XYZ file of C-alpha atoms in Angstrom:
477
model
C 103.909 163.782 109.354
C 103.067 166.741 107.060
C 101.255 166.467 103.715
C 104.463 166.595 101.699
C 105.888 163.623 103.593
C 102.661 161.673 103.100
C 102.578 162.458 99.386
C 106.206 161.400 99.054
C 105.485 158.110 100.833
C 102.458 157.460 98.610
C 104.569 158.093 95.532
C 107.188 155.658 96.749
C 104.511 153.073 97.524
C 103.196 153.220 93.970
C 106.701 152.604 92.712
C 107.080 149.577 94.971
C 103.839 147.760 94.230
C 105.363 144.408 95.288
C 106.614 145.792 98.580
C 105.057 147.286 101.680
C 106.259 150.648 103.035
C 106.409 150.346 106.812
C 108.089 153.697 107.485
C 108.323 156.998 105.568
C 109.737 160.056 107.374
C 112.854 162.261 107.767
C 114.033 161.695 104.197
C 113.803 157.940 103.955
C 111.317 155.095 103.705
C 111.631 151.434 104.630
C 110.122 148.817 102.329
C 109.504 145.145 103.043
C 109.270 142.766 100.070
C 105.967 140.955 99.638
C 107.623 137.646 100.574
C 109.317 139.381 103.544
C 112.697 138.123 102.423
C 114.323 141.518 101.869
C 114.335 145.054 103.272
C 115.055 148.089 101.114
C 115.496 151.778 101.864
C 114.593 154.737 99.658
C 116.299 158.097 100.256
C 114.623 161.416 99.401
C 114.831 165.056 100.506
C 114.317 165.403 104.289
C 112.335 168.255 105.830
C 114.844 169.115 108.537
C 116.779 172.390 108.633
C 120.112 171.136 107.317
C 118.652 168.772 104.682
C 120.786 165.883 105.919
C 119.791 162.216 106.413
C 121.149 160.481 109.519
C 122.458 156.886 109.362
C 121.647 156.366 113.030
C 118.005 157.274 112.440
C 117.668 154.700 109.611
C 119.356 152.002 111.714
C 117.115 152.785 114.670
C 113.908 152.595 112.624
C 114.980 149.262 111.086
C 115.451 147.809 114.552
C 112.165 149.306 115.745
C 110.435 147.704 112.738
C 111.502 144.308 114.055
C 114.177 143.433 111.487
C 116.079 140.424 112.852
C 118.333 139.572 109.942
C 121.739 141.207 109.586
C 121.537 144.893 108.654
C 124.136 146.024 106.119
C 125.472 149.118 107.912
C 128.160 149.919 105.360
C 125.652 149.852 102.508
C 123.408 152.326 104.347
C 126.307 154.620 105.309
C 127.621 154.736 101.752
C 124.172 155.594 100.359
C 123.602 158.282 103.008
C 126.957 159.956 102.308
C 126.247 159.951 98.577
C 122.779 161.459 99.060
C 123.938 164.126 101.515
C 126.560 165.205 98.990
C 124.555 164.999 95.757
C 120.978 165.486 97.011
C 119.818 162.959 94.405
C 117.056 160.558 95.583
C 118.076 156.904 95.722
C 115.578 154.009 95.565
C 115.681 150.302 96.330
C 118.789 150.079 98.501
C 118.683 146.525 99.855
C 119.915 146.663 103.433
C 118.940 143.253 104.834
C 117.883 139.890 103.399
C 116.378 136.712 104.755
C 116.769 133.187 103.418
C 114.043 131.395 101.497
C 113.325 127.772 102.316
C 114.933 125.151 100.096
C 112.691 122.480 98.611
C 113.751 118.904 99.169
C 114.144 116.340 96.387
C 111.487 113.719 95.787
C 112.560 110.113 96.018
C 113.116 108.373 92.696
C 113.635 104.965 91.158
C 116.887 104.357 89.314
C 116.805 101.546 86.746
C 120.159 99.760 86.823
C 119.696 96.820 84.473
C 119.285 96.189 80.770
C 121.771 96.125 77.905
C 120.154 99.164 76.299
C 121.136 101.455 79.159
C 124.019 103.769 78.373
C 125.694 106.648 80.150
C 123.031 109.088 79.003
C 119.917 107.037 79.720
C 121.054 105.064 82.754
C 118.960 105.827 85.785
C 116.334 107.915 83.981
C 113.073 106.109 84.551
C 109.668 107.255 83.369
C 107.655 104.293 84.620
C 108.101 102.216 81.459
C 110.794 99.892 80.175
C 111.804 99.763 76.538
C 112.292 96.344 75.022
C 112.866 93.129 76.946
C 115.162 93.005 79.968
C 116.300 89.566 81.079
C 117.736 88.957 84.537
C 119.676 86.266 86.328
C 118.854 85.305 89.889
C 120.246 87.920 92.310
C 120.801 90.465 89.533
C 120.382 94.071 90.619
C 117.256 95.575 89.055
C 117.366 99.100 90.379
C 117.405 101.299 93.442
C 114.783 103.331 95.267
C 116.400 106.545 96.437
C 115.018 108.083 99.602
C 113.592 111.609 99.401
C 115.852 114.429 100.523
C 114.690 116.911 103.146
C 114.534 120.570 102.355
C 116.019 123.366 104.447
C 114.039 125.839 106.554
C 114.242 129.486 105.653
C 113.827 132.669 107.710
C 112.287 136.016 106.766
C 113.689 139.390 107.779
C 111.522 139.391 110.928
C 113.109 136.149 112.104
C 110.090 133.999 111.310
C 110.940 130.454 110.224
C 109.741 129.474 106.738
C 109.168 125.696 106.926
C 110.928 123.614 104.301
C 108.996 121.546 101.766
C 110.426 118.059 102.097
C 110.714 115.582 99.216
C 108.064 112.904 98.783
C 108.713 109.184 98.980
C 108.773 107.348 95.638
C 105.908 104.873 95.604
C 106.649 101.518 93.991
C 105.361 98.102 95.033
C 107.212 94.813 94.951
C 105.580 92.068 92.924
C 106.614 88.455 92.592
C 110.189 87.195 92.504
C 111.951 90.326 93.734
C 113.550 91.233 97.050
C 115.258 94.243 98.573
C 118.357 95.136 100.508
C 117.971 98.280 102.553
C 120.697 100.726 103.390
C 120.582 104.439 102.634
C 119.261 103.370 99.247
C 116.796 100.486 98.890
C 118.241 98.169 96.244
C 115.875 95.787 94.439
C 117.091 92.397 93.201
C 115.659 89.545 91.187
C 115.136 86.323 93.145
C 114.901 84.158 89.980
C 116.174 83.943 86.425
C 113.588 85.692 84.286
C 112.326 88.911 82.769
C 111.685 92.312 84.282
C 108.123 93.597 84.393
C 107.085 97.046 85.626
C 103.414 97.908 85.410
C 101.371 100.415 87.410
C 104.455 101.008 89.582
C 104.605 97.338 90.551
C 107.981 95.794 89.849
C 108.296 92.045 89.388
C 110.268 89.353 87.573
C 108.603 86.497 85.708
C 110.275 83.274 84.629
C 108.169 83.135 81.460
C 108.124 85.832 78.798
C 105.079 85.624 76.526
C 105.229 87.104 73.024
C 101.687 87.466 71.690
C 102.753 87.858 68.072
C 105.435 86.678 65.657
C 109.131 86.997 66.329
C 109.976 89.545 63.662
C 111.331 93.079 63.313
C 108.964 94.326 66.000
C 110.709 92.500 68.819
C 113.938 91.338 67.181
C 116.334 88.840 68.722
C 115.773 87.762 72.310
C 118.467 86.558 74.705
C 117.362 85.800 78.234
C 117.751 83.778 81.407
C 114.188 82.485 81.719
C 111.748 80.839 79.313
C 109.814 82.220 76.357
C 106.446 81.380 74.872
C 105.785 82.646 71.350
C 102.131 82.484 70.329
C 102.953 83.213 66.698
C 105.753 82.150 64.365
C 109.501 82.718 64.393
C 110.205 84.380 61.066
C 113.425 84.037 59.050
C 116.646 85.557 60.322
C 116.079 85.806 64.077
C 117.883 84.474 67.135
C 116.390 83.215 70.402
C 118.691 82.130 73.217
C 117.011 81.209 76.504
C 118.447 79.606 79.613
C 115.356 77.469 80.164
C 112.603 76.602 77.661
C 111.332 77.822 74.287
C 107.715 77.193 73.276
C 106.539 78.244 69.795
C 102.860 78.086 68.885
C 103.455 78.370 65.135
C 106.303 77.428 62.800
C 110.005 78.303 62.805
C 111.785 79.440 59.642
C 115.473 80.016 58.908
C 116.266 81.199 62.424
C 118.409 79.934 65.284
C 116.869 78.758 68.556
C 119.013 77.867 71.574
C 117.556 76.649 74.871
C 119.225 75.375 78.019
C 116.334 72.964 78.535
C 113.461 72.018 76.223
C 112.153 73.344 72.911
C 108.599 72.754 71.705
C 107.342 73.794 68.257
C 103.689 73.116 67.488
C 104.220 73.834 63.804
C 107.092 72.792 61.593
C 110.743 73.765 61.345
C 111.446 74.512 57.692
C 113.434 76.795 55.444
C 116.285 77.045 52.972
C 118.786 75.254 55.205
C 120.203 77.996 57.426
C 117.936 77.293 60.394
C 119.389 75.683 63.502
C 117.946 74.449 66.801
C 120.024 73.568 69.871
C 118.465 72.253 73.069
C 120.023 71.130 76.330
C 116.944 68.986 76.934
C 114.214 67.548 74.711
C 112.766 68.812 71.426
C 109.172 68.350 70.252
C 108.353 69.416 66.700
C 105.676 68.610 64.145
C 108.056 68.192 61.179
C 111.511 69.247 59.974
C 112.559 70.145 56.436
C 116.042 71.198 55.254
C 117.227 72.266 58.708
C 119.629 71.314 61.525
C 118.847 70.079 65.033
C 121.216 69.465 67.958
C 119.494 67.906 70.959
C 121.061 66.818 74.267
C 117.899 64.969 75.278
C 115.344 63.207 73.063
C 113.586 64.316 69.874
C 109.888 63.666 69.237
C 108.222 64.463 65.909
C 104.822 63.760 64.315
C 105.124 63.886 60.531
C 108.429 63.742 58.636
C 112.055 64.781 58.752
C 113.214 65.629 55.226
C 116.741 66.459 53.955
C 117.869 67.532 57.419
C 120.805 67.015 59.761
C 119.592 65.668 63.092
C 121.913 65.051 66.068
C 120.313 63.644 69.229
C 122.042 62.390 72.380
C 119.273 60.040 73.568
C 116.241 58.845 71.554
C 114.385 59.853 68.402
C 110.711 58.918 68.327
C 108.268 59.455 65.489
C 104.678 59.487 66.686
C 102.005 58.355 64.249
C 101.873 56.703 60.837
C 103.359 59.708 59.038
C 106.549 59.863 61.099
C 109.179 59.266 58.429
C 112.822 60.165 57.873
C 113.552 60.939 54.222
C 117.074 61.832 53.114
C 119.634 63.688 55.170
C 121.670 62.482 58.120
C 120.121 61.402 61.431
C 121.933 60.149 64.527
C 120.724 59.187 68.003
C 122.827 57.993 70.915
C 120.396 55.353 72.180
C 117.555 54.434 69.866
C 115.388 55.490 66.932
C 111.769 54.473 66.423
C 109.910 55.738 63.346
C 107.157 54.684 60.960
C 109.230 54.563 57.735
C 112.499 55.744 56.213
C 113.711 56.643 52.725
C 111.376 56.874 49.736
C 110.430 54.960 46.619
C 113.046 56.831 44.546
C 115.950 55.358 46.505
C 116.963 58.654 48.115
C 120.120 58.306 50.217
C 118.990 58.299 53.827
C 121.621 57.842 56.547
C 120.479 56.773 60.006
C 122.905 56.071 62.839
C 122.609 55.044 66.482
C 124.953 54.089 69.272
C 127.135 57.099 70.076
C 127.015 60.638 71.416
C 127.485 63.017 68.495
C 129.349 65.523 70.666
C 131.865 62.869 71.706
C 132.391 61.930 68.073
C 132.971 65.567 67.145
C 135.568 65.940 69.902
C 137.302 62.745 68.788
C 137.480 64.003 65.209
C 138.823 67.397 66.296
C 141.434 65.762 68.510
C 142.558 63.420 65.736
C 142.853 66.321 63.322
C 144.913 68.236 65.862
C 147.164 65.206 66.485
C 147.839 64.892 62.749
C 148.741 68.576 62.566
C 151.111 68.189 65.524
C 152.749 65.154 63.907
C 153.495 67.181 60.776
C 154.961 69.992 62.847
C 157.010 67.524 64.903
C 158.437 65.941 61.764
C 159.619 69.325 60.510
C 161.133 70.234 63.889
C 163.002 66.923 64.082
C 164.414 67.567 60.616
C 165.591 71.039 61.637
C 167.143 69.742 64.860
C 168.985 67.025 62.953
C 170.351 69.661 60.591
C 171.849 71.617 63.481
C 173.393 68.484 65.039
C 175.179 67.747 61.769
C 176.972 71.082 61.901
C 180.516 71.059 63.302
C 180.309 74.512 64.828
C 177.320 76.567 66.043
C 177.291 80.259 66.819
C 175.256 81.834 69.638
C 172.221 82.533 67.435
C 172.177 78.910 66.276
C 172.292 77.658 69.867
C 169.288 79.860 70.719
C 167.379 78.564 67.705
C 168.223 74.964 68.626
C 166.967 75.495 72.173
C 163.679 76.943 70.889
C 163.222 73.915 68.637
C 163.917 71.535 71.519
C 161.425 73.334 73.772
C 158.757 73.218 71.078
C 159.511 69.523 70.503
C 158.760 68.816 74.168
C 155.527 70.896 74.051
C 154.260 68.927 71.052
C 154.990 65.576 72.708
C 153.107 66.704 75.840
C 150.140 68.024 73.809
C 149.872 64.816 71.797
C 149.900 62.725 74.976
C 147.079 64.804 76.475
C 144.984 64.486 73.318
C 145.564 60.724 73.089
C 144.637 60.273 76.758
C 141.463 62.293 76.217
C 140.568 60.207 73.177
C 140.956 56.982 75.169
C 138.478 58.287 77.739
C 136.081 59.385 75.005
C 136.228 55.991 73.297
C 135.331 54.348 76.598
C 132.383 56.749 76.865
C 131.239 55.824 73.356
C 131.285 52.131 74.231
C 128.784 52.766 76.995
C 126.094 53.180 74.320
C 125.474 49.434 74.017
C 121.954 48.280 73.247
C 121.374 50.941 70.616
C 118.727 50.158 68.024
C 116.792 51.455 65.030
C 113.154 50.352 64.917
C 111.082 50.998 61.793
C 107.420 50.069 62.080
C 106.547 50.028 58.387
C 108.486 50.498 55.131
C 112.270 50.684 54.804
C 113.139 51.847 51.281
C 116.280 50.977 49.316
C 118.962 53.650 49.585
C 118.685 53.722 53.366
C 121.936 53.141 55.250
C 121.631 52.163 58.902
C 124.684 52.234 61.181
C 124.826 51.033 64.780
C 128.051 51.414 66.753
C 130.016 51.847 63.493
C 128.533 48.700 61.940
C 126.543 49.528 58.785
C 123.741 47.923 56.816
C 122.755 49.201 53.365
C 119.143 48.497 52.414
C 119.063 47.229 48.822
C 115.471 46.051 48.661
C 112.273 47.158 50.289
C 111.891 45.855 53.845
C 109.003 45.992 56.257
C 108.760 46.353 60.013
C 112.323 45.677 61.151
C 114.423 46.427 64.202
C 118.158 46.836 63.611
C 120.500 46.089 66.496
C 123.884 44.505 67.210
C 124.319 40.844 67.968
C 126.701 39.548 70.619
C 129.450 39.314 68.014
C 128.880 42.980 67.068
C 127.123 42.388 63.760
C 123.859 44.057 62.728
C 120.880 41.764 62.918
C 117.333 42.408 61.742
C 114.544 41.444 64.086
């Protein structure tokens, strides 16, 4: 190689700082990219007699250099023809390429539960959960997707470039979760409760603990487990839990609904819009101007004032401050309190001996029966009007048939409602032995009703038990 060829090659090498020149002679040089994924050819003036560059020479040197990937013959031929005609140097003609490796995809966790998920956020998981997510037993929590393998590459010399495979997503299973494994590992809750993900450990707990008040910071909570609130439940919030609710402070004008028990260490007080519903028992310190619906028994410590209390089983006041003052109170079985009413003769209604839900159904059914009777009376009048006509056209016949069909529907509906009421009345009669026991003072203005028999207290009484005699009259013991 003469000095001119060497100088030309050096010049080309400076221009291709990211490539390596592996051949430079006879009017062309061969360059290999730094990553060895492409081969390029530069064309410049040859030193032969006719000043022509030969395609066959370029192809031969590429093969001699060890190029194993496909050589683009037509690209080289076209460039050679152009140079031989124009004598203009050409640089960077890519004549063969390899294939880089393809990186695999890391495994990931897809969160598939929670009301707050929408089409945009669903599945995107950054290791934290926003808000409170409640789950039923066997609810799907999320899925662990397996990593995807990458694809090997190959450089222009035929050397394999190993793929970088995806990494497995690391998450541990805590308590009360289980998996189903297929291509994707799906994670499910084994209990009713609340989702917890911490330090990449996923678990479900039956009890959700709120270490502060229920207020704007956490909002309303609806869930399938239990909740323990260490603070208060402020005005205007809604808790609905499948199991238990435990409040360490007081409850204001909010609504609490529990499938089982409710316990309030403080009082339940407000302006009258608060409501508590429990499928089991309720324990509360005191109640003022609120509503309670309890399918078990109610226990309280101080007083119930100007409230509406509906209890299926028993009401028990514990201690010498357990009084009922004003309002309306009913228990299915029995009531035992320290005192009732006050010295001002405040109207205080206390009832025992029936299930309040049964009574409500009876009243609704009777109202519906009365409405059906009114409708039936009007239909009968219309039908009679048609029968008095000597001649009916087709439209009248259709109208008469509709009236007759509706007449039959009403009769059937009334029979069903009356049959249901008979069963409900029998259920009410099962509440025999109901009583109201007052350990201390019973003030005038108190009205006590047992199984629809009433007794109005007109003078101050002390330490009496009200119950029905064998002839269904209230007696004082």
